[in-house]
């Protein structure tokens, strides 16, 4: 009886220690944004970083921004596109070949834009900074793109044509 009581107490204490310590273990607080990244998120720095892509169509910008968070996959995809065996692929054959790759869907979507892949691979530092900025503050990135578009519109370089249209939506969707 004493042995059973001792075993029960030992089991209870062990459980409390095991689960109690696990419960006390907390996720450390998020580290503050490093000064270098904070400087990169300044409006002027974001404007400079996003200027090369700000006037691209929104769906393409979305894919570029997401793909920028996977810089190694950008390099792999660019090399893949440059392979003569892959360069000839189109349509269903291209889709089937891409299905074999483990890249993020945003990277796969850029295969249709080899010049964009080349730009991102050729400026890998820029690509990494772009991905870091997106992960740190999506709103600031989006605001910078809109700021650049407003400047282009004011300068008369962003116009509606028969081939391309643009719409302007306020923050409230009006």
PDB file of C-alpha atoms in Angstrom:
ATOM      1  CA  UNK A   1       0.000   0.000   0.000  1.00  0.00           C
ATOM      2  CA  UNK A   2       2.841   2.354   0.853  1.00  0.00           C
ATOM      3  CA  UNK A   3       4.572   1.435  -2.420  1.00  0.00           C
ATOM      4  CA  UNK A   4       1.410   2.186  -4.401  1.00  0.00           C
ATOM      5  CA  UNK A   5       1.006   5.528  -2.624  1.00  0.00           C
ATOM      6  CA  UNK A   6       4.653   6.419  -3.272  1.00  0.00           C
ATOM      7  CA  UNK A   7       4.325   5.443  -6.943  1.00  0.00           C
ATOM      8  CA  UNK A   8       1.172   7.535  -7.257  1.00  0.00           C
ATOM      9  CA  UNK A   9       2.875  10.536  -5.668  1.00  0.00           C
ATOM     10  CA  UNK A  10       5.980  10.115  -7.850  1.00  0.00           C
ATOM     11  CA  UNK A  11       3.791   9.834 -10.958  1.00  0.00           C
ATOM     12  CA  UNK A  12       1.793  12.906  -9.961  1.00  0.00           C
ATOM     13  CA  UNK A  13       4.900  14.981  -9.209  1.00  0.00           C
ATOM     14  CA  UNK A  14       6.523  13.825 -12.447  1.00  0.00           C
ATOM     15  CA  UNK A  15       3.425  14.757 -14.422  1.00  0.00           C
ATOM     16  CA  UNK A  16       3.221  18.173 -12.814  1.00  0.00           C
ATOM     17  CA  UNK A  17       6.889  18.795 -13.460  1.00  0.00           C
ATOM     18  CA  UNK A  18       6.717  17.555 -17.031  1.00  0.00           C
ATOM     19  CA  UNK A  19       3.515  19.313 -18.049  1.00  0.00           C
ATOM     20  CA  UNK A  20       3.980  22.237 -15.693  1.00  0.00           C
ATOM     21  CA  UNK A  21       7.365  23.097 -17.158  1.00  0.00           C
ATOM     22  CA  UNK A  22       6.006  22.722 -20.660  1.00  0.00           C
ATOM     23  CA  UNK A  23       3.188  25.091 -19.783  1.00  0.00           C
ATOM     24  CA  UNK A  24       5.666  27.596 -18.394  1.00  0.00           C
ATOM     25  CA  UNK A  25       7.754  27.502 -21.535  1.00  0.00           C
ATOM     26  CA  UNK A  26       6.673  30.487 -23.539  1.00  0.00           C
ATOM     27  CA  UNK A  27       7.355  31.553 -27.035  1.00  0.00           C
ATOM     28  CA  UNK A  28       9.931  34.314 -26.839  1.00  0.00           C
ATOM     29  CA  UNK A  29       8.636  37.745 -27.770  1.00  0.00           C
ATOM     30  CA  UNK A  30       9.099  38.799 -31.361  1.00  0.00           C
ATOM     31  CA  UNK A  31      12.446  40.373 -31.936  1.00  0.00           C
ATOM     32  CA  UNK A  32      12.330  44.050 -32.784  1.00  0.00           C
ATOM     33  CA  UNK A  33      12.703  44.933 -36.434  1.00  0.00           C
ATOM     34  CA  UNK A  34      16.423  45.317 -37.130  1.00  0.00           C
ATOM     35  CA  UNK A  35      17.513  48.867 -37.902  1.00  0.00           C
ATOM     36  CA  UNK A  36      18.544  47.890 -41.429  1.00  0.00           C
ATOM     37  CA  UNK A  37      15.080  46.486 -42.194  1.00  0.00           C
ATOM     38  CA  UNK A  38      13.389  49.473 -40.565  1.00  0.00           C
ATOM     39  CA  UNK A  39      15.369  51.764 -42.873  1.00  0.00           C
ATOM     40  CA  UNK A  40      14.338  49.621 -45.847  1.00  0.00           C
ATOM     41  CA  UNK A  41      10.700  50.094 -44.853  1.00  0.00           C
ATOM     42  CA  UNK A  42      10.953  53.883 -44.931  1.00  0.00           C
ATOM     43  CA  UNK A  43       8.653  55.249 -47.656  1.00  0.00           C
ATOM     44  CA  UNK A  44      11.501  56.618 -49.790  1.00  0.00           C
ATOM     45  CA  UNK A  45      13.415  53.328 -49.611  1.00  0.00           C
ATOM     46  CA  UNK A  46      10.302  51.312 -50.470  1.00  0.00           C
ATOM     47  CA  UNK A  47       9.546  53.621 -53.386  1.00  0.00           C
ATOM     48  CA  UNK A  48      13.029  53.071 -54.768  1.00  0.00           C
ATOM     49  CA  UNK A  49      12.828  49.308 -54.213  1.00  0.00           C
ATOM     50  CA  UNK A  50       9.385  48.930 -55.804  1.00  0.00           C
ATOM     51  CA  UNK A  51       9.825  51.355 -58.712  1.00  0.00           C
ATOM     52  CA  UNK A  52      10.909  48.632 -61.176  1.00  0.00           C
ATOM     53  CA  UNK A  53       7.629  46.721 -60.746  1.00  0.00           C
ATOM     54  CA  UNK A  54       5.079  49.282 -59.522  1.00  0.00           C
ATOM     55  CA  UNK A  55       3.421  49.733 -62.912  1.00  0.00           C
ATOM     56  CA  UNK A  56       3.061  46.020 -63.627  1.00  0.00           C
ATOM     57  CA  UNK A  57      -0.484  44.597 -63.465  1.00  0.00           C
ATOM     58  CA  UNK A  58      -1.659  43.767 -59.948  1.00  0.00           C
ATOM     59  CA  UNK A  59      -1.797  39.975 -60.464  1.00  0.00           C
ATOM     60  CA  UNK A  60       1.815  39.947 -61.674  1.00  0.00           C
ATOM     61  CA  UNK A  61       2.959  42.168 -58.801  1.00  0.00           C
ATOM     62  CA  UNK A  62       1.271  39.827 -56.329  1.00  0.00           C
ATOM     63  CA  UNK A  63       3.154  36.847 -57.772  1.00  0.00           C
ATOM     64  CA  UNK A  64       6.462  38.746 -57.831  1.00  0.00           C
ATOM     65  CA  UNK A  65       6.085  39.818 -54.207  1.00  0.00           C
ATOM     66  CA  UNK A  66       5.234  36.319 -52.986  1.00  0.00           C
ATOM     67  CA  UNK A  67       7.958  34.727 -55.110  1.00  0.00           C
ATOM     68  CA  UNK A  68      10.476  37.186 -53.666  1.00  0.00           C
ATOM     69  CA  UNK A  69      10.080  35.382 -50.345  1.00  0.00           C
ATOM     70  CA  UNK A  70      11.569  32.293 -52.052  1.00  0.00           C
ATOM     71  CA  UNK A  71      14.817  33.612 -53.592  1.00  0.00           C
ATOM     72  CA  UNK A  72      16.459  30.191 -53.944  1.00  0.00           C
ATOM     73  CA  UNK A  73      13.457  28.940 -55.878  1.00  0.00           C
ATOM     74  CA  UNK A  74      13.682  32.009 -58.137  1.00  0.00           C
ATOM     75  CA  UNK A  75      17.250  31.018 -59.027  1.00  0.00           C
ATOM     76  CA  UNK A  76      16.190  27.417 -59.663  1.00  0.00           C
ATOM     77  CA  UNK A  77      13.224  28.468 -61.806  1.00  0.00           C
ATOM     78  CA  UNK A  78      15.344  30.836 -63.868  1.00  0.00           C
ATOM     79  CA  UNK A  79      17.886  28.093 -64.536  1.00  0.00           C
ATOM     80  CA  UNK A  80      15.033  25.718 -65.367  1.00  0.00           C
ATOM     81  CA  UNK A  81      13.563  28.175 -67.886  1.00  0.00           C
ATOM     82  CA  UNK A  82      16.968  28.611 -69.529  1.00  0.00           C
ATOM     83  CA  UNK A  83      17.302  24.867 -70.126  1.00  0.00           C
ATOM     84  CA  UNK A  84      16.580  24.298 -73.850  1.00  0.00           C
ATOM     85  CA  UNK A  85      14.474  21.237 -72.984  1.00  0.00           C
ATOM     86  CA  UNK A  86      12.182  23.373 -70.836  1.00  0.00           C
ATOM     87  CA  UNK A  87      12.183  26.497 -73.012  1.00  0.00           C
ATOM     88  CA  UNK A  88      10.257  24.696 -75.757  1.00  0.00           C
ATOM     89  CA  UNK A  89       7.440  23.637 -73.418  1.00  0.00           C
ATOM     90  CA  UNK A  90       4.056  25.328 -73.562  1.00  0.00           C
ATOM     91  CA  UNK A  91       0.485  24.696 -72.493  1.00  0.00           C
ATOM     92  CA  UNK A  92      -0.274  21.324 -70.929  1.00  0.00           C
ATOM     93  CA  UNK A  93       3.299  20.082 -71.379  1.00  0.00           C
ATOM     94  CA  UNK A  94       4.601  23.083 -69.430  1.00  0.00           C
ATOM     95  CA  UNK A  95       1.981  22.588 -66.705  1.00  0.00           C
ATOM     96  CA  UNK A  96       2.912  18.903 -66.415  1.00  0.00           C
ATOM     97  CA  UNK A  97       6.628  19.711 -66.194  1.00  0.00           C
ATOM     98  CA  UNK A  98       5.996  22.368 -63.537  1.00  0.00           C
ATOM     99  CA  UNK A  99       3.913  19.918 -61.506  1.00  0.00           C
ATOM    100  CA  UNK A 100       7.112  17.943 -60.925  1.00  0.00           C
ATOM    101  CA  UNK A 101       8.794  20.950 -59.304  1.00  0.00           C
ATOM    102  CA  UNK A 102       8.380  21.615 -55.586  1.00  0.00           C
ATOM    103  CA  UNK A 103       8.483  25.391 -55.957  1.00  0.00           C
ATOM    104  CA  UNK A 104       5.958  27.735 -54.430  1.00  0.00           C
ATOM    105  CA  UNK A 105       3.021  28.388 -56.809  1.00  0.00           C
ATOM    106  CA  UNK A 106       4.051  32.050 -57.065  1.00  0.00           C
ATOM    107  CA  UNK A 107       7.456  31.006 -58.420  1.00  0.00           C
ATOM    108  CA  UNK A 108       5.856  28.557 -60.841  1.00  0.00           C
ATOM    109  CA  UNK A 109       3.576  31.305 -62.141  1.00  0.00           C
ATOM    110  CA  UNK A 110       6.597  33.430 -63.047  1.00  0.00           C
ATOM    111  CA  UNK A 111       7.836  30.775 -65.488  1.00  0.00           C
ATOM    112  CA  UNK A 112       5.415  32.412 -67.942  1.00  0.00           C
ATOM    113  CA  UNK A 113       7.442  35.619 -67.513  1.00  0.00           C
ATOM    114  CA  UNK A 114      11.067  34.619 -68.116  1.00  0.00           C
ATOM    115  CA  UNK A 115      12.180  38.254 -68.273  1.00  0.00           C
ATOM    116  CA  UNK A 116      10.830  38.778 -64.741  1.00  0.00           C
ATOM    117  CA  UNK A 117      12.616  35.658 -63.492  1.00  0.00           C
ATOM    118  CA  UNK A 118      15.815  36.912 -65.138  1.00  0.00           C
ATOM    119  CA  UNK A 119      15.455  40.305 -63.437  1.00  0.00           C
ATOM    120  CA  UNK A 120      14.810  38.738 -60.036  1.00  0.00           C
ATOM    121  CA  UNK A 121      17.651  36.225 -60.383  1.00  0.00           C
ATOM    122  CA  UNK A 122      20.039  38.842 -61.742  1.00  0.00           C
ATOM    123  CA  UNK A 123      19.275  41.165 -58.818  1.00  0.00           C
ATOM    124  CA  UNK A 124      19.058  38.600 -56.052  1.00  0.00           C
ATOM    125  CA  UNK A 125      19.923  41.120 -53.330  1.00  0.00           C
ATOM    126  CA  UNK A 126      16.982  43.261 -54.466  1.00  0.00           C
ATOM    127  CA  UNK A 127      14.749  40.170 -54.608  1.00  0.00           C
ATOM    128  CA  UNK A 128      15.657  39.205 -51.036  1.00  0.00           C
ATOM    129  CA  UNK A 129      15.081  42.758 -49.769  1.00  0.00           C
ATOM    130  CA  UNK A 130      11.731  42.819 -51.553  1.00  0.00           C
ATOM    131  CA  UNK A 131      10.699  39.547 -49.903  1.00  0.00           C
ATOM    132  CA  UNK A 132      11.890  40.749 -46.499  1.00  0.00           C
ATOM    133  CA  UNK A 133       9.949  43.997 -46.878  1.00  0.00           C
ATOM    134  CA  UNK A 134       6.790  42.107 -47.825  1.00  0.00           C
ATOM    135  CA  UNK A 135       7.092  39.782 -44.840  1.00  0.00           C
ATOM    136  CA  UNK A 136       7.803  42.686 -42.485  1.00  0.00           C
ATOM    137  CA  UNK A 137       5.027  45.050 -43.603  1.00  0.00           C
ATOM    138  CA  UNK A 138       2.648  44.192 -46.445  1.00  0.00           C
ATOM    139  CA  UNK A 139       0.685  47.390 -45.945  1.00  0.00           C
ATOM    140  CA  UNK A 140       3.755  49.585 -46.380  1.00  0.00           C
ATOM    141  CA  UNK A 141       4.677  47.709 -49.565  1.00  0.00           C
ATOM    142  CA  UNK A 142       1.158  48.113 -50.946  1.00  0.00           C
ATOM    143  CA  UNK A 143       1.088  51.796 -50.029  1.00  0.00           C
ATOM    144  CA  UNK A 144       4.408  52.361 -51.799  1.00  0.00           C
ATOM    145  CA  UNK A 145       3.092  50.766 -54.987  1.00  0.00           C
ATOM    146  CA  UNK A 146       0.010  52.978 -54.886  1.00  0.00           C
ATOM    147  CA  UNK A 147       2.150  56.052 -54.220  1.00  0.00           C
ATOM    148  CA  UNK A 148       4.318  55.270 -57.252  1.00  0.00           C
ATOM    149  CA  UNK A 149       1.250  54.745 -59.430  1.00  0.00           C
ATOM    150  CA  UNK A 150      -0.221  58.054 -58.292  1.00  0.00           C
ATOM    151  CA  UNK A 151       3.023  59.797 -59.232  1.00  0.00           C
ATOM    152  CA  UNK A 152       3.024  58.102 -62.635  1.00  0.00           C
ATOM    153  CA  UNK A 153      -0.577  59.163 -63.204  1.00  0.00           C
ATOM    154  CA  UNK A 154       0.192  62.744 -62.185  1.00  0.00           C
ATOM    155  CA  UNK A 155       3.198  62.765 -64.526  1.00  0.00           C
ATOM    156  CA  UNK A 156       1.025  61.474 -67.366  1.00  0.00           C
ATOM    157  CA  UNK A 157       2.962  58.232 -67.805  1.00  0.00           C
ATOM    158  CA  UNK A 158       0.194  55.928 -66.622  1.00  0.00           C
ATOM    159  CA  UNK A 159      -2.730  56.226 -68.977  1.00  0.00           C
ATOM    160  CA  UNK A 160      -5.639  54.074 -70.018  1.00  0.00           C
ATOM    161  CA  UNK A 161      -5.398  52.705 -73.563  1.00  0.00           C
ATOM    162  CA  UNK A 162      -7.541  50.414 -75.703  1.00  0.00           C
ATOM    163  CA  UNK A 163      -5.311  47.518 -74.663  1.00  0.00           C
ATOM    164  CA  UNK A 164      -4.998  48.371 -70.996  1.00  0.00           C
ATOM    165  CA  UNK A 165      -7.319  49.941 -68.532  1.00  0.00           C
ATOM    166  CA  UNK A 166      -6.889  50.984 -64.976  1.00  0.00           C
ATOM    167  CA  UNK A 167      -9.249  51.624 -62.172  1.00  0.00           C
ATOM    168  CA  UNK A 168      -8.747  53.594 -59.048  1.00  0.00           C
ATOM    169  CA  UNK A 169     -10.268  52.386 -55.810  1.00  0.00           C
ATOM    170  CA  UNK A 170     -10.106  54.269 -52.553  1.00  0.00           C
ATOM    171  CA  UNK A 171      -9.273  52.536 -49.295  1.00  0.00           C
ATOM    172  CA  UNK A 172     -12.975  52.225 -48.557  1.00  0.00           C
ATOM    173  CA  UNK A 173     -13.619  50.510 -51.887  1.00  0.00           C
ATOM    174  CA  UNK A 174     -15.355  53.492 -53.489  1.00  0.00           C
TER     175      UNK A 174
END
